[in-house]
MMTF fields as JSON, N, C-alpha, C and O atoms, coordinates in Angstrom:
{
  "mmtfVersion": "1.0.0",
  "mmtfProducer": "UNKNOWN",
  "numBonds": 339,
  "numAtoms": 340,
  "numGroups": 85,
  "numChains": 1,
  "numModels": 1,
  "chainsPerModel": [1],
  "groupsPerChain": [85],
  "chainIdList": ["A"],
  "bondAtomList": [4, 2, 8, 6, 12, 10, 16, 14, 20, 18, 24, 22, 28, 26, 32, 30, 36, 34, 40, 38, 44, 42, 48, 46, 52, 50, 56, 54, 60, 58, 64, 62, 68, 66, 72, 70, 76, 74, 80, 78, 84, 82, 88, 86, 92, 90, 96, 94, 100, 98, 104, 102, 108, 106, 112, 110, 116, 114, 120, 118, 124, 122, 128, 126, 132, 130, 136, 134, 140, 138, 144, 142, 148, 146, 152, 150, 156, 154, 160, 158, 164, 162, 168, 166, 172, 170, 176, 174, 180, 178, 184, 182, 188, 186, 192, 190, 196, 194, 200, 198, 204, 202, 208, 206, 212, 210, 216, 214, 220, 218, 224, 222, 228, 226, 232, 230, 236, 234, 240, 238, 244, 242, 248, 246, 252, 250, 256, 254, 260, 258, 264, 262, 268, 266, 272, 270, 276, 274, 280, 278, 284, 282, 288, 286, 292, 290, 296, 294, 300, 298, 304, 302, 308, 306, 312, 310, 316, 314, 320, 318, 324, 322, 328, 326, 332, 330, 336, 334],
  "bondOrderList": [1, 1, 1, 1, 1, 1, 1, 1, 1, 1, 1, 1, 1, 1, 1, 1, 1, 1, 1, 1, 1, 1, 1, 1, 1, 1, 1, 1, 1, 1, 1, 1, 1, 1, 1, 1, 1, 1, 1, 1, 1, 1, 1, 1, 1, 1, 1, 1, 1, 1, 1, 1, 1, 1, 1, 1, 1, 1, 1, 1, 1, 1, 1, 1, 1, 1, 1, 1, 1, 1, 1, 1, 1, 1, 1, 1, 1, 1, 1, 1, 1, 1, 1, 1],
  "groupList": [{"groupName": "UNK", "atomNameList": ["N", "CA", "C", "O"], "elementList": ["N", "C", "C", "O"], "formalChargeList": [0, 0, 0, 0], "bondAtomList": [1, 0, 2, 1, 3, 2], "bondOrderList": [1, 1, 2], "singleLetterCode": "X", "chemCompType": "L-PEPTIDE LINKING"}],
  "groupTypeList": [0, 0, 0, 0, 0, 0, 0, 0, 0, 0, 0, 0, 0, 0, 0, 0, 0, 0, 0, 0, 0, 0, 0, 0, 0, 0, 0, 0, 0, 0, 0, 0, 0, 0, 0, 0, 0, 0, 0, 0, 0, 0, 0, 0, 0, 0, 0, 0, 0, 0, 0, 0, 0, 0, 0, 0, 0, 0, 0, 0, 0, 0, 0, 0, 0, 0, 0, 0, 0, 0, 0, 0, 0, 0, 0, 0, 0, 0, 0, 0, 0, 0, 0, 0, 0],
  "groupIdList": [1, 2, 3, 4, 5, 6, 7, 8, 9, 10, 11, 12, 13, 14, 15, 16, 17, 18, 19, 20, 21, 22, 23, 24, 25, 26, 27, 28, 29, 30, 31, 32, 33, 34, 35, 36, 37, 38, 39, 40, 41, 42, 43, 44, 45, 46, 47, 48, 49, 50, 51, 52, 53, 54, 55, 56, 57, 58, 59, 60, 61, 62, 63, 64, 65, 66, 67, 68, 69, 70, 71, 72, 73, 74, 75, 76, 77, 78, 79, 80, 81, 82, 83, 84, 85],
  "secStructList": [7, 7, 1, 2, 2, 2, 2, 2, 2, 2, 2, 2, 2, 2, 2, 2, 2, 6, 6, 1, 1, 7, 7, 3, 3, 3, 3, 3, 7, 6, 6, 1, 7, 6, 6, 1, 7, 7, 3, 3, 3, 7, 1, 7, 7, 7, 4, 4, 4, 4, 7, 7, 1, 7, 7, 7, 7, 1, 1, 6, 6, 7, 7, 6, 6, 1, 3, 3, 3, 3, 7, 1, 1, 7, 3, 3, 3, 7, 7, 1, 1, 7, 3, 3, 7],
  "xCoordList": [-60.277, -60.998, -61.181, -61.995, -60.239, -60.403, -59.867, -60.164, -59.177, -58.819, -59.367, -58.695, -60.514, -61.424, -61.678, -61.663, -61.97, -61.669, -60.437, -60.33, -59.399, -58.137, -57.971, -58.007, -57.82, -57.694, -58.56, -58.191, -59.97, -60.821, -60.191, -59.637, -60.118, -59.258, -58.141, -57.958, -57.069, -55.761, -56.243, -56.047, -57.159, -57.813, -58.141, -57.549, -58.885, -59.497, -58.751, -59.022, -57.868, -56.439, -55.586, -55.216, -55.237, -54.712, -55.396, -54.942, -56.81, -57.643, -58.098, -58.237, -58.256, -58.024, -57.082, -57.302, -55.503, -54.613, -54.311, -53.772, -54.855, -55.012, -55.82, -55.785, -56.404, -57.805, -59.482, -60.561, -58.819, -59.842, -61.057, -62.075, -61.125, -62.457, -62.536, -61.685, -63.726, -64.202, -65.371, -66.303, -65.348, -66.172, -66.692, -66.355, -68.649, -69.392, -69.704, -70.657, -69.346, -69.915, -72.012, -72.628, -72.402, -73.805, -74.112, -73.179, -75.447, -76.193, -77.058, -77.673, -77.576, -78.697, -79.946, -80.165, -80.709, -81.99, -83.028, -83.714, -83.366, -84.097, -85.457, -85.63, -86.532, -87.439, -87.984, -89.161, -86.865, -87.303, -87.663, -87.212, -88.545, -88.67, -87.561, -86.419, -87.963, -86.462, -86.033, -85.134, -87.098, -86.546, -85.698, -85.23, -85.141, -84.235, -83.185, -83.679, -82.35, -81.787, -82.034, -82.01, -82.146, -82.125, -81.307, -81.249, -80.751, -79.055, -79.575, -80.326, -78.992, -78.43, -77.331, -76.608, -76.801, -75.487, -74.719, -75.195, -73.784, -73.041, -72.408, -72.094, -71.687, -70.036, -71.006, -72.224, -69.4, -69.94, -70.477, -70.352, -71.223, -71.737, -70.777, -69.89, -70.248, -69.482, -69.672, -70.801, -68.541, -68.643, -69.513, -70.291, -69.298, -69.807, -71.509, -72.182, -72.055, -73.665, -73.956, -74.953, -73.065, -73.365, -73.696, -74.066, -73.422, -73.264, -74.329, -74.905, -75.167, -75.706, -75.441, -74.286, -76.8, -76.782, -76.49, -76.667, -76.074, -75.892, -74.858, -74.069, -75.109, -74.39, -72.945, -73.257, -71.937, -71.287, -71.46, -71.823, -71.248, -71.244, -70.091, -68.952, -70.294, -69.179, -68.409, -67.433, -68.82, -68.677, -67.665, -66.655, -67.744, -67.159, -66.572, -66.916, -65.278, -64.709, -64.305, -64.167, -64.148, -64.113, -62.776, -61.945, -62.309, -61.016, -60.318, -60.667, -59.082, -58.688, -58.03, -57.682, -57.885, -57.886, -58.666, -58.297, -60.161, -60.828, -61.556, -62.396, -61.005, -60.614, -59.976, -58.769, -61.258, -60.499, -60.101, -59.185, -60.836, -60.688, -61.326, -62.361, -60.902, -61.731, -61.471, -60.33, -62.823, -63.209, -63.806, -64.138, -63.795, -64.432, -65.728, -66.162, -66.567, -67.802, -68.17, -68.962, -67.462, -67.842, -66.132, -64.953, -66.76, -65.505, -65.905, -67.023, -65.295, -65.599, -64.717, -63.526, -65.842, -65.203, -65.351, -66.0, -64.692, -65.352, -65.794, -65.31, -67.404, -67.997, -66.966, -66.462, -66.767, -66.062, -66.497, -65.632, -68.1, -68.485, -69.097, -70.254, -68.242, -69.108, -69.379, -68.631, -70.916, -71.532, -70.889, -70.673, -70.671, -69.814, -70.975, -71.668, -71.03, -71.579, -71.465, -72.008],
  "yCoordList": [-103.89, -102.69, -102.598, -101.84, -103.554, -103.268, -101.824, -101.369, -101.38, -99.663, -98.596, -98.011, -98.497, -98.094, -96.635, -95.688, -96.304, -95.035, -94.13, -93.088, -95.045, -94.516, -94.028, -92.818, -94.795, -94.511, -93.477, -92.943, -93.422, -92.602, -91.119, -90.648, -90.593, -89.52, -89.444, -88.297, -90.46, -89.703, -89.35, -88.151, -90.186, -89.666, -88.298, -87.66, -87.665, -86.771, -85.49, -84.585, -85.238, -84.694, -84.79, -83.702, -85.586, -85.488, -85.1, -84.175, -85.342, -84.633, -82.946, -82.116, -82.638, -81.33, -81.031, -80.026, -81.127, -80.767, -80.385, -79.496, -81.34, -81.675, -80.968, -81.019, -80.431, -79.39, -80.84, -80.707, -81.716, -82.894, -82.793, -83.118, -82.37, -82.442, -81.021, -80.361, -80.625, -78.861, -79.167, -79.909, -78.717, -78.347, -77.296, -76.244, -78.364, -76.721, -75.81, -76.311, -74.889, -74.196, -74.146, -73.917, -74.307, -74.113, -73.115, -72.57, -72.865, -72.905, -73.048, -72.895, -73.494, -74.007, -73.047, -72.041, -73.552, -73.156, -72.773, -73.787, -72.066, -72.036, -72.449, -71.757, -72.88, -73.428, -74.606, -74.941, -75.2, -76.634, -77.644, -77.492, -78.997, -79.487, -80.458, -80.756, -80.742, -81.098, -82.679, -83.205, -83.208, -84.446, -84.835, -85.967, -83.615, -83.187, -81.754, -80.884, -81.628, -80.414, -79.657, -80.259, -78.954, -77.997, -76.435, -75.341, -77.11, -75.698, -75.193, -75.678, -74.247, -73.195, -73.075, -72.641, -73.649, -72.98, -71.627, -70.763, -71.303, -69.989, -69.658, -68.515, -71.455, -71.215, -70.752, -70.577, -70.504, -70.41, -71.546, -72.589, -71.555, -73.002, -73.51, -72.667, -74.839, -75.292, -75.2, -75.225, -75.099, -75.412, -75.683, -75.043, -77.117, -77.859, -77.778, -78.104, -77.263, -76.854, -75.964, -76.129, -74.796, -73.667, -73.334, -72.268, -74.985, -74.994, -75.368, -76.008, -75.152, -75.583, -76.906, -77.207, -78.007, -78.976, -80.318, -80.314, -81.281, -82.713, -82.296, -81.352, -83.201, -83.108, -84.471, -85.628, -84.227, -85.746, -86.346, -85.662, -88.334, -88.818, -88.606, -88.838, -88.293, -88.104, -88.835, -88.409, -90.158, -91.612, -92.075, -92.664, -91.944, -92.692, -91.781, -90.618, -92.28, -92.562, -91.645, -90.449, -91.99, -91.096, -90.818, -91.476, -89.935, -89.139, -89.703, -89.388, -90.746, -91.08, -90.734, -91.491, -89.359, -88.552, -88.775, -88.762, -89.088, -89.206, -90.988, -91.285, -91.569, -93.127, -93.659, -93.797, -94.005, -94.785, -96.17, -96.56, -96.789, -98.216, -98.827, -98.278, -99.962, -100.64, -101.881, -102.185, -102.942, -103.854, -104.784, -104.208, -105.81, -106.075, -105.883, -105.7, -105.932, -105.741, -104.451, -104.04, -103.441, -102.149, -101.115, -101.407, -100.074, -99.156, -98.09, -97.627, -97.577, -96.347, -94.946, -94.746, -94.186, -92.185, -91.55, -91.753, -90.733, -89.784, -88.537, -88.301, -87.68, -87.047, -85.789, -85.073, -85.697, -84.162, -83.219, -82.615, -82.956, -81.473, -82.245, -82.635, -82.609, -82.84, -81.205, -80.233, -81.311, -80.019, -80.226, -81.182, -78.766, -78.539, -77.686, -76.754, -78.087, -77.239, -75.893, -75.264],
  "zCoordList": [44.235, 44.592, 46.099, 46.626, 46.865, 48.382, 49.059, 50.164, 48.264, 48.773, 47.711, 46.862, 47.912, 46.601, 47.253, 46.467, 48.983, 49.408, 49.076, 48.43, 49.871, 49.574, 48.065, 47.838, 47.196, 45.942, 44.883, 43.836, 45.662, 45.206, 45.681, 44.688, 46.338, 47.33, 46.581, 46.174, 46.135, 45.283, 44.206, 44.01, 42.875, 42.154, 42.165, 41.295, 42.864, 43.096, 43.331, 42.542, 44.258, 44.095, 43.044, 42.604, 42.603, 40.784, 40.246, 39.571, 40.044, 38.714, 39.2, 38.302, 40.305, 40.506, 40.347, 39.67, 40.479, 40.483, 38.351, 37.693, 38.134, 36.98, 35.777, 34.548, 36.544, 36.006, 35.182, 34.606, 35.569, 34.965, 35.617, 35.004, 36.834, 38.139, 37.786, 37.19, 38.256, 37.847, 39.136, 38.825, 40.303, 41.106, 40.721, 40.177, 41.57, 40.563, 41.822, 42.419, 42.321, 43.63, 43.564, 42.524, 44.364, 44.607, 45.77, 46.361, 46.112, 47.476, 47.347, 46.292, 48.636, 49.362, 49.204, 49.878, 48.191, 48.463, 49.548, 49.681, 50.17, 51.723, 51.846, 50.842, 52.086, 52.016, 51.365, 51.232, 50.965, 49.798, 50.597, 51.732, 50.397, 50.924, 52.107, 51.758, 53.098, 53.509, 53.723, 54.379, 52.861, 52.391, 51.723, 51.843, 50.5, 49.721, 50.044, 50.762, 49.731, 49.177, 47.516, 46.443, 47.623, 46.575, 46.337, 46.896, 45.157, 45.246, 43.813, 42.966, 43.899, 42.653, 42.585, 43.481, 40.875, 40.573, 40.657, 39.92, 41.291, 41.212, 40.743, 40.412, 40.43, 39.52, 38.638, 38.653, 37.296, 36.023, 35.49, 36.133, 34.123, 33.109, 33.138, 33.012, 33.276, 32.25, 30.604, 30.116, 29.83, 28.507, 27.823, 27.115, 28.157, 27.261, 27.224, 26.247, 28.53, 28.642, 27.704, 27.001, 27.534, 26.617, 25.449, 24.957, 24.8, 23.237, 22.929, 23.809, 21.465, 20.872, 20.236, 19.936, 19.931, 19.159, 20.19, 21.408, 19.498, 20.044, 21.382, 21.431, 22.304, 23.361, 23.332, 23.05, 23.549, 23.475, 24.442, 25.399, 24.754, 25.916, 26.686, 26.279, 27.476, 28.676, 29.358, 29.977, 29.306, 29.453, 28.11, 28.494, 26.945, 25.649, 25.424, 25.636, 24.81, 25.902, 27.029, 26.771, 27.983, 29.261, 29.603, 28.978, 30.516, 30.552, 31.646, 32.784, 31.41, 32.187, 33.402, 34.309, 33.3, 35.076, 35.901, 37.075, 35.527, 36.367, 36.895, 37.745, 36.231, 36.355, 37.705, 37.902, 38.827, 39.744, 39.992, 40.717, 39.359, 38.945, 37.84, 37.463, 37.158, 35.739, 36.303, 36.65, 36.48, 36.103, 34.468, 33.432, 34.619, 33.436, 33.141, 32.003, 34.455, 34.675, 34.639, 33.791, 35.848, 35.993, 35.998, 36.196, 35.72, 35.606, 36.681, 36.451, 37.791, 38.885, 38.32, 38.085, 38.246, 37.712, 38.722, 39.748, 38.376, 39.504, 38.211, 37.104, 39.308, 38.546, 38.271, 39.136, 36.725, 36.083, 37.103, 37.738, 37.41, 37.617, 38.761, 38.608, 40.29, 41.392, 42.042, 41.935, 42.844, 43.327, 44.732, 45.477, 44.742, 45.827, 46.99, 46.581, 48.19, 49.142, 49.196, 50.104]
}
């Protein structure tokens, strides 16, 4: 996992390319505290938010597009729905 940048970055480009990554567009809330940020979604829901009933884990098993490395110990994803500035 010594090129864990590098590799995170091709990941990320394949799974967009891929449709596996779904950036969620936001903005910036104006007055929130500014110890934090605070956004509102713009994109659309994803899917899978929309539905009624049990939610599945997102994790089990997880979608190997978005798989940057597996250890025995730990496994690195990258997030499906990272928030986009």
């Amino acid at each position: 996992m010594h090129d864990l940048p590098n590799r995170s970055l091709a990941v990320q480009r394949s799974a967009l390319q891929s449709g596996a990554l779904i950036p969620l567009k936001t903005e910036l809330i104006s007055g929130a505290d500014e110890r934090f940020q605070l956004r509102r979604l713009i994109s659309a829901t994803p899917k899978h938010l929309t539905k009624a009933g049990p939610k599945p884990n997102p994790f089990r098993p997880w979608d190997p597009r978005l798989e940057v490395a597996c250890q025995p110990e730990h496994v690195v994803l990258l997030n499906k729905y990272p928030v986009q500035a």
